[in-house]
Amino acid sequence: RARSTVLGVKPASSGDKGVVHVRTILENDKGAVLCVFERKALSRAGKLGDRPAWAAASGEGTPDVKGFPSVPKALRDSGKGGFGPYAGDFEVGQVFTHAIGKTVGESEHMQLTALVRNSHPLHFDEVYCKESSFTKQRVVYGGLVLSWVATLASRDLAGRALWEAGLDAGAHPNGVVGGDTLYAASKVVAIDGDKVTFRLVGVKNRTSASAYAEHGDALFADELSKKDGKLKEKVVEITRTLYVRRRK
């Protein structure tokens, strides 16, 4: 588990942000200290009554703050470490629209594709793509797209996870190119004790919150089986199962 303490706050002269100095202590279940580190993070300002928004980092709780993206209750009540929900915090039907995105760098995706030994020129040969491919430009390897989308979701959901139990019924319905920005959304579809199953989707060049606001649960429907109403912005869909730690 983790305990964090705010050591200092330095507001910017503009008043709309500030630097928060935090010390975090990691302990095992017997209370032995495993790691201690300090970090400084730039945070947006906001007011919670007369208390600055960043005061929530001191361990006094994390209620909604005006100006910050709203999040489901399970994410606000995430335990002492703030690492995400325990297994019992999830509810079937719960939807998480993960706020943090990932912009894909052109050279980044080509280098990673080479490192995993995918040698198809579709991913890193511009001449080939212009002359011989329907895309006419380099396309990001789908395995990387899946990995990044799962990472974006894990930021909110997998802090208490013990391990990945499976990835099933997946598809890569639309391509991604360098410069595209990825966002993730997750829907809880089943809970069996400490095993939580999500339908994970990734979209490009718009936030998952805006995509869900427009499409609702159709965002999580099987894209490849649709005859009409296909979503051009959806780039990943897969069923993901995690074993998640229970609250003691």
mmCIF file of C-alpha atoms in Angstrom:
data_model
loop_
_atom_site.group_PDB
_atom_site.id
_atom_site.type_symbol
_atom_site.label_atom_id
_atom_site.label_comp_id
_atom_site.label_asym_id
_atom_site.label_seq_id
_atom_site.Cartn_x
_atom_site.Cartn_y
_atom_site.Cartn_z
ATOM 1 C CA ARG A 1 0.000 0.000 0.000
ATOM 2 C CA ALA A 2 1.035 3.614 -0.391
ATOM 3 C CA ARG A 3 0.823 6.700 1.807
ATOM 4 C CA SER A 4 1.338 10.169 0.362
ATOM 5 C CA THR A 5 1.949 13.415 2.227
ATOM 6 C CA VAL A 6 1.955 16.914 0.744
ATOM 7 C CA LEU A 7 5.232 18.611 1.772
ATOM 8 C CA GLY A 8 4.580 21.911 0.080
ATOM 9 C CA VAL A 9 2.517 23.860 -2.434
ATOM 10 C CA LYS A 10 3.866 26.667 -4.626
ATOM 11 C CA PRO A 11 1.102 28.468 -6.555
ATOM 12 C CA ALA A 12 2.034 30.026 -9.886
ATOM 13 C CA SER A 13 1.760 33.788 -10.257
ATOM 14 C CA SER A 14 -1.017 33.282 -12.813
ATOM 15 C CA GLY A 15 -3.162 31.685 -10.106
ATOM 16 C CA ASP A 16 -4.507 28.939 -12.372
ATOM 17 C CA LYS A 17 -1.989 26.252 -11.381
ATOM 18 C CA GLY A 18 0.680 25.373 -8.863
ATOM 19 C CA VAL A 19 3.468 22.915 -8.034
ATOM 20 C CA VAL A 20 2.673 20.302 -5.380
ATOM 21 C CA HIS A 21 5.561 18.574 -3.565
ATOM 22 C CA VAL A 22 4.551 15.081 -2.417
ATOM 23 C CA ARG A 23 6.363 12.328 -0.510
ATOM 24 C CA THR A 24 5.097 8.770 -1.090
ATOM 25 C CA ILE A 25 5.917 5.764 1.114
ATOM 26 C CA LEU A 26 5.272 2.234 -0.135
ATOM 27 C CA GLU A 27 4.741 -0.475 2.493
ATOM 28 C CA ASN A 28 4.008 -4.189 2.446
ATOM 29 C CA ASP A 29 1.114 -5.786 4.359
ATOM 30 C CA LYS A 30 3.286 -5.986 7.505
ATOM 31 C CA GLY A 31 4.048 -2.274 7.509
ATOM 32 C CA ALA A 32 7.662 -2.600 6.379
ATOM 33 C CA VAL A 33 8.787 0.298 4.185
ATOM 34 C CA LEU A 34 9.730 -0.848 0.690
ATOM 35 C CA CYS A 35 10.305 2.445 -1.057
ATOM 36 C CA VAL A 36 10.256 6.172 -0.314
ATOM 37 C CA PHE A 37 10.286 8.814 -3.024
ATOM 38 C CA GLU A 38 9.374 12.456 -3.536
ATOM 39 C CA ARG A 39 7.967 14.118 -6.617
ATOM 40 C CA LYS A 40 6.759 17.524 -7.727
ATOM 41 C CA ALA A 41 3.705 17.775 -9.960
ATOM 42 C CA LEU A 42 2.136 20.722 -11.757
ATOM 43 C CA SER A 43 -1.584 20.791 -10.909
ATOM 44 C CA ARG A 44 -4.459 22.941 -12.026
ATOM 45 C CA ALA A 45 -5.982 25.222 -9.422
ATOM 46 C CA GLY A 46 -9.541 25.059 -8.187
ATOM 47 C CA LYS A 47 -11.529 25.711 -5.060
ATOM 48 C CA LEU A 48 -13.184 23.316 -2.644
ATOM 49 C CA GLY A 49 -14.913 25.756 -0.333
ATOM 50 C CA ASP A 50 -11.990 27.849 0.897
ATOM 51 C CA ARG A 51 -9.496 25.006 0.455
ATOM 52 C CA PRO A 52 -7.378 24.696 -2.700
ATOM 53 C CA ALA A 53 -8.169 21.685 -4.856
ATOM 54 C CA TRP A 54 -4.738 20.156 -4.397
ATOM 55 C CA ALA A 55 -5.309 19.823 -0.647
ATOM 56 C CA ALA A 56 -7.078 16.553 -1.488
ATOM 57 C CA ALA A 57 -3.644 15.062 -2.145
ATOM 58 C CA SER A 58 -2.837 15.287 1.560
ATOM 59 C CA GLY A 59 -4.973 12.221 2.230
ATOM 60 C CA GLU A 60 -8.045 14.118 3.458
ATOM 61 C CA GLY A 61 -10.170 12.578 0.703
ATOM 62 C CA THR A 62 -10.795 13.259 -2.964
ATOM 63 C CA PRO A 63 -14.261 14.749 -3.430
ATOM 64 C CA ASP A 64 -15.351 16.363 -6.707
ATOM 65 C CA VAL A 65 -13.664 19.675 -7.456
ATOM 66 C CA LYS A 66 -15.078 22.239 -9.851
ATOM 67 C CA GLY A 67 -12.841 22.491 -12.886
ATOM 68 C CA PHE A 68 -11.588 18.897 -12.675
ATOM 69 C CA PRO A 69 -13.080 16.110 -14.853
ATOM 70 C CA SER A 70 -15.779 14.240 -12.961
ATOM 71 C CA VAL A 71 -15.052 10.579 -12.302
ATOM 72 C CA PRO A 72 -17.163 7.647 -11.105
ATOM 73 C CA LYS A 73 -17.465 7.151 -7.352
ATOM 74 C CA ALA A 74 -15.317 4.020 -7.449
ATOM 75 C CA LEU A 75 -12.380 6.065 -8.688
ATOM 76 C CA ARG A 76 -12.835 8.758 -6.044
ATOM 77 C CA ASP A 77 -13.012 6.183 -3.243
ATOM 78 C CA SER A 78 -9.905 4.300 -4.297
ATOM 79 C CA GLY A 79 -8.307 3.490 -0.961
ATOM 80 C CA LYS A 80 -5.283 4.921 0.821
ATOM 81 C CA GLY A 81 -2.881 4.461 -2.051
ATOM 82 C CA GLY A 82 -5.116 6.090 -4.633
ATOM 83 C CA PHE A 83 -4.207 3.322 -7.052
ATOM 84 C CA GLY A 84 -7.707 2.537 -8.286
ATOM 85 C CA PRO A 85 -10.749 0.522 -7.199
ATOM 86 C CA TYR A 86 -10.738 -2.746 -5.310
ATOM 87 C CA ALA A 87 -12.738 -5.651 -6.745
ATOM 88 C CA GLY A 88 -15.747 -4.851 -4.569
ATOM 89 C CA ASP A 89 -15.876 -1.245 -5.787
ATOM 90 C CA PHE A 90 -16.904 -2.236 -9.307
ATOM 91 C CA GLU A 91 -20.504 -2.653 -10.452
ATOM 92 C CA VAL A 92 -21.765 -4.439 -13.581
ATOM 93 C CA GLY A 93 -22.753 -1.837 -16.157
ATOM 94 C CA GLN A 94 -20.372 0.789 -14.797
ATOM 95 C CA VAL A 95 -18.693 2.829 -17.548
ATOM 96 C CA PHE A 96 -15.310 4.545 -17.249
ATOM 97 C CA THR A 97 -14.356 7.162 -19.837
ATOM 98 C CA HIS A 98 -10.624 7.504 -19.233
ATOM 99 C CA ALA A 99 -9.579 11.133 -19.490
ATOM 100 C CA ILE A 100 -5.892 10.810 -20.392
ATOM 101 C CA GLY A 101 -5.007 10.379 -24.071
ATOM 102 C CA LYS A 102 -1.940 9.227 -25.981
ATOM 103 C CA THR A 103 -0.713 10.924 -29.171
ATOM 104 C CA VAL A 104 1.218 8.491 -31.362
ATOM 105 C CA GLY A 105 4.604 9.703 -32.558
ATOM 106 C CA GLU A 106 5.576 8.854 -36.139
ATOM 107 C CA SER A 107 9.090 7.626 -35.362
ATOM 108 C CA GLU A 108 7.913 6.083 -32.081
ATOM 109 C CA HIS A 109 5.536 3.588 -33.640
ATOM 110 C CA MET A 110 8.004 2.619 -36.378
ATOM 111 C CA GLN A 111 10.803 1.924 -33.897
ATOM 112 C CA LEU A 112 8.574 -0.125 -31.608
ATOM 113 C CA THR A 113 7.264 -2.123 -34.564
ATOM 114 C CA ALA A 114 10.834 -3.000 -35.530
ATOM 115 C CA LEU A 115 11.665 -3.958 -31.941
ATOM 116 C CA VAL A 116 8.825 -6.512 -31.842
ATOM 117 C CA ARG A 117 10.050 -7.802 -35.243
ATOM 118 C CA ASN A 118 6.977 -6.999 -37.260
ATOM 119 C CA SER A 119 8.628 -6.544 -40.656
ATOM 120 C CA HIS A 120 5.606 -5.632 -42.776
ATOM 121 C CA PRO A 121 6.433 -2.478 -44.804
ATOM 122 C CA LEU A 122 2.912 -1.158 -44.200
ATOM 123 C CA HIS A 123 4.168 0.119 -40.861
ATOM 124 C CA PHE A 124 7.441 1.865 -41.786
ATOM 125 C CA ASP A 125 7.996 2.042 -45.570
ATOM 126 C CA GLU A 126 6.448 5.237 -46.984
ATOM 127 C CA VAL A 127 7.361 4.389 -50.599
ATOM 128 C CA TYR A 128 5.664 0.998 -50.337
ATOM 129 C CA CYS A 129 2.574 2.563 -48.807
ATOM 130 C CA LYS A 130 2.244 5.198 -51.519
ATOM 131 C CA GLU A 131 2.714 2.705 -54.338
ATOM 132 C CA SER A 132 1.212 -0.551 -53.076
ATOM 133 C CA SER A 133 -1.090 0.056 -50.128
ATOM 134 C CA PHE A 134 -4.686 1.177 -49.833
ATOM 135 C CA THR A 135 -3.672 3.373 -46.899
ATOM 136 C CA LYS A 136 -1.208 5.533 -48.885
ATOM 137 C CA GLN A 137 0.665 6.205 -45.642
ATOM 138 C CA ARG A 138 2.319 4.303 -42.807
ATOM 139 C CA VAL A 139 -0.138 2.638 -40.418
ATOM 140 C CA VAL A 140 0.497 1.927 -36.732
ATOM 141 C CA TYR A 141 0.858 -1.760 -35.875
ATOM 142 C CA GLY A 142 -2.380 -2.896 -34.227
ATOM 143 C CA GLY A 143 -0.592 -4.617 -31.362
ATOM 144 C CA LEU A 144 0.797 -1.252 -30.282
ATOM 145 C CA VAL A 145 -2.640 0.370 -30.508
ATOM 146 C CA LEU A 146 -4.085 -2.314 -28.217
ATOM 147 C CA SER A 147 -1.200 -1.949 -25.771
ATOM 148 C CA TRP A 148 -1.550 1.816 -25.522
ATOM 149 C CA VAL A 149 -5.331 1.702 -25.130
ATOM 150 C CA ALA A 150 -5.040 -0.908 -22.355
ATOM 151 C CA THR A 151 -2.414 1.263 -20.660
ATOM 152 C CA LEU A 152 -4.706 4.301 -20.724
ATOM 153 C CA ALA A 153 -7.441 2.240 -19.070
ATOM 154 C CA SER A 154 -5.049 0.671 -16.564
ATOM 155 C CA ARG A 155 -4.190 4.099 -15.193
ATOM 156 C CA ASP A 156 -7.680 4.196 -13.628
ATOM 157 C CA LEU A 157 -8.613 0.536 -13.188
ATOM 158 C CA ALA A 158 -5.601 -1.694 -12.699
ATOM 159 C CA GLY A 159 -3.761 -0.215 -9.735
ATOM 160 C CA ARG A 160 -5.193 -2.975 -7.516
ATOM 161 C CA ALA A 161 -4.957 -5.660 -10.197
ATOM 162 C CA LEU A 162 -2.920 -8.777 -9.461
ATOM 163 C CA TRP A 163 -2.636 -9.973 -13.053
ATOM 164 C CA GLU A 164 -4.325 -10.054 -16.441
ATOM 165 C CA ALA A 165 -6.582 -13.098 -16.699
ATOM 166 C CA GLY A 166 -7.327 -12.823 -20.404
ATOM 167 C CA LEU A 167 -7.942 -10.779 -23.539
ATOM 168 C CA ASP A 168 -10.704 -12.176 -25.754
ATOM 169 C CA ALA A 169 -13.042 -11.329 -28.645
ATOM 170 C CA GLY A 170 -10.888 -8.475 -29.860
ATOM 171 C CA ALA A 171 -10.789 -6.512 -33.101
ATOM 172 C CA HIS A 172 -8.950 -3.585 -34.656
ATOM 173 C CA PRO A 173 -11.794 -2.055 -36.695
ATOM 174 C CA ASN A 174 -10.055 1.119 -37.926
ATOM 175 C CA GLY A 175 -6.476 2.108 -38.518
ATOM 176 C CA VAL A 176 -4.251 4.560 -36.680
ATOM 177 C CA VAL A 177 -1.497 6.725 -38.173
ATOM 178 C CA GLY A 178 1.232 8.858 -36.665
ATOM 179 C CA GLY A 179 -0.212 12.004 -35.111
ATOM 180 C CA ASP A 180 -3.503 10.375 -34.089
ATOM 181 C CA THR A 181 -4.459 10.644 -30.411
ATOM 182 C CA LEU A 182 -5.909 7.607 -28.636
ATOM 183 C CA TYR A 183 -8.438 7.510 -25.793
ATOM 184 C CA ALA A 184 -9.914 4.554 -23.903
ATOM 185 C CA ALA A 185 -13.242 3.622 -22.337
ATOM 186 C CA SER A 186 -14.151 0.569 -20.229
ATOM 187 C CA LYS A 187 -17.474 -1.005 -19.301
ATOM 188 C CA VAL A 188 -17.800 -3.568 -16.511
ATOM 189 C CA VAL A 189 -19.593 -6.567 -18.025
ATOM 190 C CA ALA A 190 -19.103 -9.244 -15.335
ATOM 191 C CA ILE A 191 -17.854 -9.703 -11.783
ATOM 192 C CA ASP A 192 -16.975 -13.062 -10.256
ATOM 193 C CA GLY A 193 -15.375 -12.571 -6.847
ATOM 194 C CA ASP A 194 -12.031 -10.933 -7.481
ATOM 195 C CA LYS A 195 -12.282 -11.454 -11.247
ATOM 196 C CA VAL A 196 -13.594 -8.371 -13.065
ATOM 197 C CA THR A 197 -14.348 -8.396 -16.798
ATOM 198 C CA PHE A 198 -14.480 -5.261 -18.917
ATOM 199 C CA ARG A 199 -15.308 -4.458 -22.491
ATOM 200 C CA LEU A 200 -12.439 -2.160 -23.456
ATOM 201 C CA VAL A 201 -12.617 0.155 -26.457
ATOM 202 C CA GLY A 202 -10.239 2.692 -27.925
ATOM 203 C CA VAL A 203 -11.142 5.717 -30.027
ATOM 204 C CA LYS A 204 -9.005 8.181 -31.939
ATOM 205 C CA ASN A 205 -8.912 11.963 -32.137
ATOM 206 C CA ARG A 206 -11.759 12.594 -29.712
ATOM 207 C CA THR A 207 -12.160 11.942 -26.017
ATOM 208 C CA SER A 208 -13.899 8.771 -24.954
ATOM 209 C CA ALA A 209 -16.271 10.901 -22.867
ATOM 210 C CA SER A 210 -17.488 12.733 -25.973
ATOM 211 C CA ALA A 211 -17.743 9.460 -27.912
ATOM 212 C CA TYR A 212 -19.816 7.860 -25.150
ATOM 213 C CA ALA A 213 -21.998 10.948 -24.835
ATOM 214 C CA GLU A 214 -22.806 10.676 -28.538
ATOM 215 C CA HIS A 215 -23.093 6.902 -28.993
ATOM 216 C CA GLY A 216 -23.966 5.594 -25.525
ATOM 217 C CA ASP A 217 -23.657 1.814 -25.109
ATOM 218 C CA ALA A 218 -23.313 1.462 -28.892
ATOM 219 C CA LEU A 219 -19.706 2.464 -28.285
ATOM 220 C CA PHE A 220 -19.159 -0.953 -26.674
ATOM 221 C CA ALA A 221 -21.143 -2.995 -29.215
ATOM 222 C CA ASP A 222 -19.266 -5.445 -31.444
ATOM 223 C CA GLU A 223 -18.137 -3.237 -34.312
ATOM 224 C CA LEU A 224 -17.408 -5.912 -36.904
ATOM 225 C CA SER A 225 -20.877 -7.441 -36.597
ATOM 226 C CA LYS A 226 -22.645 -4.148 -37.316
ATOM 227 C CA LYS A 227 -24.316 -3.674 -40.673
ATOM 228 C CA ASP A 228 -25.079 -0.006 -40.051
ATOM 229 C CA GLY A 229 -23.895 2.657 -37.636
ATOM 230 C CA LYS A 230 -20.236 1.689 -37.613
ATOM 231 C CA LEU A 231 -18.009 4.071 -35.685
ATOM 232 C CA LYS A 232 -15.088 5.343 -37.744
ATOM 233 C CA GLU A 233 -13.319 6.618 -34.647
ATOM 234 C CA LYS A 234 -13.212 3.239 -32.894
ATOM 235 C CA VAL A 235 -9.804 1.590 -33.246
ATOM 236 C CA VAL A 236 -9.869 -1.183 -30.600
ATOM 237 C CA GLU A 237 -12.500 -3.410 -29.012
ATOM 238 C CA ILE A 238 -11.682 -6.330 -26.736
ATOM 239 C CA THR A 239 -12.912 -8.132 -23.634
ATOM 240 C CA ARG A 240 -10.411 -7.791 -20.812
ATOM 241 C CA THR A 241 -10.450 -9.744 -17.538
ATOM 242 C CA LEU A 242 -8.453 -8.730 -14.488
ATOM 243 C CA TYR A 243 -7.944 -10.336 -11.106
ATOM 244 C CA VAL A 244 -8.282 -7.410 -8.694
ATOM 245 C CA ARG A 245 -7.306 -7.260 -5.049
ATOM 246 C CA ARG A 246 -10.186 -7.263 -2.530
ATOM 247 C CA ARG A 247 -10.489 -4.631 0.150
ATOM 248 C CA LYS A 248 -9.412 -5.974 3.556
#
